[in-house]
mmCIF file of C-alpha atoms in Angstrom:
data_model
loop_
_atom_site.group_PDB
_atom_site.id
_atom_site.type_symbol
_atom_site.label_atom_id
_atom_site.label_comp_id
_atom_site.label_asym_id
_atom_site.label_seq_id
_atom_site.Cartn_x
_atom_site.Cartn_y
_atom_site.Cartn_z
ATOM 1 C CA ASN A 1 220.758 100.956 299.627
ATOM 2 C CA VAL A 2 222.052 99.498 296.359
ATOM 3 C CA TYR A 3 223.574 101.473 293.477
ATOM 4 C CA THR A 4 223.623 99.608 290.182
ATOM 5 C CA VAL A 5 225.771 100.549 287.202
ATOM 6 C CA VAL A 6 224.124 99.347 283.983
ATOM 7 C CA ASN A 7 226.303 98.615 280.924
ATOM 8 C CA ALA A 8 229.444 99.486 282.869
ATOM 9 C CA ARG A 9 232.180 101.314 280.976
ATOM 10 C CA GLN A 10 235.723 102.144 281.959
ATOM 11 C CA THR A 11 234.625 105.763 282.505
ATOM 12 C CA ASP A 12 232.616 104.418 285.463
ATOM 13 C CA GLU A 13 235.842 103.552 287.286
ATOM 14 C CA GLY A 14 236.539 105.374 290.530
ATOM 15 C CA THR A 15 235.902 105.438 294.263
ATOM 16 C CA TYR A 16 232.313 105.121 295.395
ATOM 17 C CA SER A 17 231.246 106.043 298.947
ATOM 18 C CA CYS A 18 228.186 105.115 300.951
ATOM 19 C CA VAL A 19 226.959 108.067 303.010
ATOM 20 C CA ALA A 20 224.353 107.675 305.754
ATOM 21 C CA ILE A 21 222.516 110.908 306.579
ATOM 22 C CA ASN A 22 219.963 111.849 309.187
ATOM 23 C CA ARG A 23 219.075 115.105 310.902
ATOM 24 C CA VAL A 24 221.851 114.703 313.415
ATOM 25 C CA ASN A 25 224.791 114.161 311.079
ATOM 26 C CA SER A 26 226.116 112.349 308.050
ATOM 27 C CA THR A 27 228.576 109.475 308.129
ATOM 28 C CA ILE A 28 230.657 107.930 305.395
ATOM 29 C CA SER A 29 230.439 104.299 306.300
ATOM 30 C CA LEU A 30 232.154 102.741 303.292
ATOM 31 C CA ALA A 31 234.428 103.801 300.474
ATOM 32 C CA GLN A 32 235.073 101.316 297.692
ATOM 33 C CA THR A 33 237.263 101.596 294.596
ATOM 34 C CA VAL A 34 235.695 100.102 291.485
ATOM 35 C CA THR A 35 237.779 98.947 288.521
ATOM 36 C CA ILE A 36 236.032 98.185 285.243
ATOM 37 C CA GLU A 37 237.720 95.523 283.154
ATOM 38 C CA ALA A 38 237.028 94.929 279.457
ATOM 39 C CA PRO A 39 236.947 91.840 277.255
ATOM 40 C CA ALA A 40 239.496 91.437 274.475
ATOM 41 C CA VAL A 41 238.588 93.189 271.209
ATOM 42 C CA VAL A 42 240.419 93.098 267.852
ATOM 43 C CA LYS A 43 240.908 96.762 266.907
ATOM 44 C CA SER A 44 242.826 96.480 263.641
ATOM 45 C CA PHE A 45 243.591 93.524 261.400
ATOM 46 C CA CYS A 46 241.930 93.138 257.993
ATOM 47 C CA PRO A 47 241.692 96.070 255.537
ATOM 48 C CA SER A 48 238.285 97.600 254.819
ATOM 49 C CA THR A 49 238.263 95.750 251.480
ATOM 50 C CA GLY A 50 238.018 92.461 253.388
ATOM 51 C CA VAL A 51 241.127 91.128 251.613
ATOM 52 C CA MET A 52 244.811 91.893 252.062
ATOM 53 C CA TYR A 53 246.396 92.179 248.600
ATOM 54 C CA ILE A 54 250.151 91.682 248.304
ATOM 55 C CA CYS A 55 252.581 91.269 245.393
ATOM 56 C CA THR A 56 255.560 88.948 245.118
ATOM 57 C CA GLY A 57 259.069 90.165 245.840
ATOM 58 C CA GLN A 58 257.986 92.876 248.272
ATOM 59 C CA ARG A 59 258.191 93.366 252.030
ATOM 60 C CA GLU A 60 254.768 93.221 253.649
ATOM 61 C CA THR A 61 253.562 93.256 257.234
ATOM 62 C CA ILE A 62 250.521 91.437 258.577
ATOM 63 C CA SER A 63 249.676 92.995 261.913
ATOM 64 C CA CYS A 64 246.914 92.658 264.474
ATOM 65 C CA LEU A 65 246.148 95.153 267.233
ATOM 66 C CA ALA A 66 243.816 94.323 270.112
ATOM 67 C CA SER A 67 242.645 95.997 273.303
ATOM 68 C CA GLY A 68 241.129 94.932 276.596
ATOM 69 C CA ASP A 69 241.652 94.998 280.338
ATOM 70 C CA PRO A 70 243.595 93.060 281.358
ATOM 71 C CA GLN A 71 245.776 93.413 278.254
ATOM 72 C CA PRO A 72 245.023 90.574 275.848
ATOM 73 C CA ASP A 73 247.538 88.120 274.480
ATOM 74 C CA VAL A 74 247.556 88.285 270.672
ATOM 75 C CA MET A 75 248.851 85.980 267.962
ATOM 76 C CA ILE A 76 248.339 85.467 264.223
ATOM 77 C CA SER A 77 248.033 82.013 262.688
ATOM 78 C CA GLY A 78 247.959 80.895 259.047
ATOM 79 C CA LYS A 79 250.534 79.876 256.444
ATOM 80 C CA HIS A 80 252.925 81.655 258.796
ATOM 81 C CA SER A 81 252.363 82.242 262.510
ATOM 82 C CA SER A 82 253.489 84.911 264.947
ATOM 83 C CA SER A 83 254.593 84.507 268.538
ATOM 84 C CA LEU A 84 252.240 85.339 271.402
ATOM 85 C CA SER A 85 252.571 88.944 272.586
ATOM 86 C CA SER A 86 250.625 91.613 274.466
ATOM 87 C CA ASN A 87 248.175 93.877 272.590
ATOM 88 C CA ALA A 88 249.720 93.478 269.127
ATOM 89 C CA SER A 89 251.278 90.793 266.946
ATOM 90 C CA VAL A 90 253.138 91.015 263.622
ATOM 91 C CA ILE A 91 254.183 88.728 260.781
ATOM 92 C CA ILE A 92 256.755 90.112 258.334
ATOM 93 C CA LEU A 93 256.826 88.614 254.832
ATOM 94 C CA ASP A 94 260.139 89.441 253.182
ATOM 95 C CA PRO A 95 260.161 88.762 250.328
ATOM 96 C CA THR A 96 256.536 87.952 249.618
ATOM 97 C CA ALA A 97 255.707 84.883 247.499
ATOM 98 C CA LEU A 98 252.664 83.334 245.838
ATOM 99 C CA SER A 99 252.790 80.653 248.541
ATOM 100 C CA ASP A 100 251.843 83.308 251.130
ATOM 101 C CA ASN A 101 248.256 83.040 249.856
ATOM 102 C CA GLY A 102 245.734 81.870 252.413
ATOM 103 C CA THR A 103 243.540 82.830 255.343
ATOM 104 C CA TYR A 104 245.191 84.310 258.415
ATOM 105 C CA THR A 105 243.497 84.505 261.822
ATOM 106 C CA CYS A 106 244.128 86.987 264.609
ATOM 107 C CA ILE A 107 243.382 85.558 268.054
ATOM 108 C CA ALA A 108 243.093 87.885 271.062
ATOM 109 C CA ASN A 109 242.514 86.483 274.548
ATOM 110 C CA ASN A 110 242.157 87.786 278.086
ATOM 111 C CA THR A 111 240.328 86.571 281.193
ATOM 112 C CA HIS A 112 236.987 87.837 279.874
ATOM 113 C CA ALA A 113 236.941 86.766 276.231
ATOM 114 C CA THR A 114 238.704 85.044 273.370
ATOM 115 C CA VAL A 115 237.994 86.643 269.996
ATOM 116 C CA LYS A 116 239.083 85.730 266.478
ATOM 117 C CA GLU A 117 239.100 87.665 263.215
ATOM 118 C CA THR A 118 240.080 86.181 259.888
ATOM 119 C CA CYS A 119 241.552 87.874 256.814
ATOM 120 C CA PRO A 120 242.317 86.303 253.417
ATOM 121 C CA VAL A 121 245.690 87.211 251.910
ATOM 122 C CA ASP A 122 245.762 87.314 248.095
ATOM 123 C CA SER A 123 249.281 87.240 246.667
ATOM 124 C CA GLY A 124 249.807 88.426 243.086
ATOM 125 C CA ASP A 125 252.663 88.320 240.604
ATOM 126 C CA PRO A 126 253.514 91.020 238.015
ATOM 127 C CA PRO A 127 253.515 90.149 234.289
ATOM 128 C CA ASN A 128 256.629 88.576 232.817
ATOM 129 C CA PRO A 129 258.855 90.644 230.491
ATOM 130 C CA LEU A 130 257.453 90.543 226.953
ATOM 131 C CA GLY A 131 260.762 90.388 225.138
ATOM 132 C CA LYS A 132 262.960 92.885 223.341
ATOM 133 C CA ASP A 133 261.506 95.679 221.266
ATOM 134 C CA GLN A 134 261.464 94.713 217.586
ATOM 135 C CA THR A 135 262.110 96.494 214.295
ATOM 136 C CA ILE A 136 260.177 95.003 211.393
ATOM 137 C CA ALA A 137 260.924 95.851 207.720
ATOM 138 C CA VAL A 138 258.459 94.392 205.219
ATOM 139 C CA THR A 139 257.171 94.962 201.715
ATOM 140 C CA GLU A 140 253.623 96.060 201.108
ATOM 141 C CA GLY A 141 251.419 92.979 200.868
ATOM 142 C CA ASP A 142 253.575 90.819 203.143
ATOM 143 C CA PRO A 143 251.903 89.116 206.143
ATOM 144 C CA VAL A 144 252.923 90.486 209.534
ATOM 145 C CA THR A 145 252.523 88.729 212.892
ATOM 146 C CA LEU A 146 253.024 90.461 216.240
ATOM 147 C CA LEU A 147 253.184 88.475 219.493
ATOM 148 C CA CYS A 148 252.663 89.494 223.108
ATOM 149 C CA SER A 149 251.894 87.038 225.903
ATOM 150 C CA ARG A 150 249.475 87.544 228.763
ATOM 151 C CA SER A 151 250.969 86.589 232.107
ATOM 152 C CA GLY A 152 250.939 87.477 235.784
ATOM 153 C CA VAL A 153 248.728 86.626 238.751
ATOM 154 C CA PRO A 154 245.972 87.629 238.391
ATOM 155 C CA LEU A 155 246.284 87.216 234.615
ATOM 156 C CA GLY A 156 247.221 90.579 233.131
ATOM 157 C CA LYS A 157 245.071 92.589 230.742
ATOM 158 C CA LEU A 158 246.645 92.845 227.262
ATOM 159 C CA ARG A 159 246.162 96.068 225.298
ATOM 160 C CA TRP A 160 247.383 97.020 221.816
ATOM 161 C CA PHE A 161 248.140 100.497 220.494
ATOM 162 C CA GLU A 162 248.869 102.015 217.075
ATOM 163 C CA GLY A 163 250.878 105.083 217.950
ATOM 164 C CA SER A 164 248.877 106.696 220.751
ATOM 165 C CA VAL A 165 245.542 105.154 219.704
ATOM 166 C CA GLU A 166 244.349 102.096 221.597
ATOM 167 C CA ARG A 167 243.012 99.238 219.491
ATOM 168 C CA THR A 168 240.219 98.094 221.770
ATOM 169 C CA ASP A 169 239.192 95.497 219.177
ATOM 170 C CA LEU A 170 242.471 93.659 219.859
ATOM 171 C CA GLU A 171 242.158 93.542 223.669
ATOM 172 C CA ASN A 172 243.650 90.352 225.190
ATOM 173 C CA GLN A 173 244.708 88.980 221.791
ATOM 174 C CA GLU A 174 248.203 87.507 222.110
ATOM 175 C CA MET A 175 248.686 87.288 218.332
ATOM 176 C CA VAL A 176 247.929 90.073 215.872
ATOM 177 C CA ASN A 177 248.017 89.348 212.132
ATOM 178 C CA PHE A 178 247.661 91.823 209.284
ATOM 179 C CA ILE A 179 248.800 92.458 205.723
ATOM 180 C CA ALA A 180 251.511 95.104 205.440
ATOM 181 C CA ALA A 181 250.310 98.387 203.961
ATOM 182 C CA VAL A 182 252.003 101.772 203.707
ATOM 183 C CA GLU A 183 249.537 103.227 206.225
ATOM 184 C CA LYS A 184 250.885 100.700 208.780
ATOM 185 C CA ASN A 185 254.247 102.490 208.839
ATOM 186 C CA GLY A 186 254.996 103.489 212.402
ATOM 187 C CA ARG A 187 254.859 101.956 215.839
ATOM 188 C CA MET A 188 252.552 99.362 217.303
ATOM 189 C CA TRP A 189 253.005 98.322 220.891
ATOM 190 C CA CYS A 190 251.461 96.115 223.500
ATOM 191 C CA ASN A 191 251.022 96.523 227.246
ATOM 192 C CA VAL A 192 250.224 93.826 229.798
ATOM 193 C CA SER A 193 249.221 94.987 233.279
ATOM 194 C CA ASN A 194 247.691 93.752 236.515
ATOM 195 C CA ARG A 195 247.542 95.135 240.056
ATOM 196 C CA CYS A 196 251.190 94.176 240.661
ATOM 197 C CA GLY A 197 252.839 95.811 237.644
ATOM 198 C CA TRP A 198 253.064 96.148 233.879
ATOM 199 C CA GLU A 199 255.272 95.326 230.896
ATOM 200 C CA THR A 200 255.455 96.905 227.415
ATOM 201 C CA ARG A 201 256.888 95.810 224.052
ATOM 202 C CA MET A 202 257.390 98.050 221.004
ATOM 203 C CA PHE A 203 257.211 97.115 217.305
ATOM 204 C CA ASP A 204 258.611 99.682 214.852
ATOM 205 C CA ILE A 205 257.205 98.790 211.440
ATOM 206 C CA THR A 206 258.599 99.998 208.107
ATOM 207 C CA VAL A 207 256.622 99.144 204.976
ATOM 208 C CA THR A 208 258.139 99.690 201.547
ATOM 209 C CA VAL A 209 256.365 99.484 198.200
#
């Protein structure tokens, strides 16, 4: 007789015996141990977002974990490459840099399969310092110019505030011009931010008549 295992899984491993039975007796004529091997599979590499985001000046790890039987050899290739190792491979970026950008590939290989998974790495840079806070004393009617620069990778979002109130009409404007008026007494400030950080600059404005 023939016993067929369909879609074999590792839970099917074990010892199988052939038993011949008639009305006189039963005889175990053959016992055979079956081992189920598995092709290499990448278990963990790229985040669920599909992109690995990093920021400059940090310590980041790019790691790939694979499984299979026999144990697969794993390596990561890209701007930087890891050495070949069993089951898992790691690249450590310390410190991270914009040049780490690129596509990295995890390669897992055993006797049954070679599999590859790619993951883009997107390196960002926080905004640059905006300069020292500034105290501005002007006379009513004088022109006033405030400057804040957008910077960073990706390019930071620039926001302006009068006190605690955001001036959405000034979003991403690097230069703000206005005529000094008594009601402008107080603080204006700007904030530039992206996913890697933020910078703020204060302007304390005094208007005299």
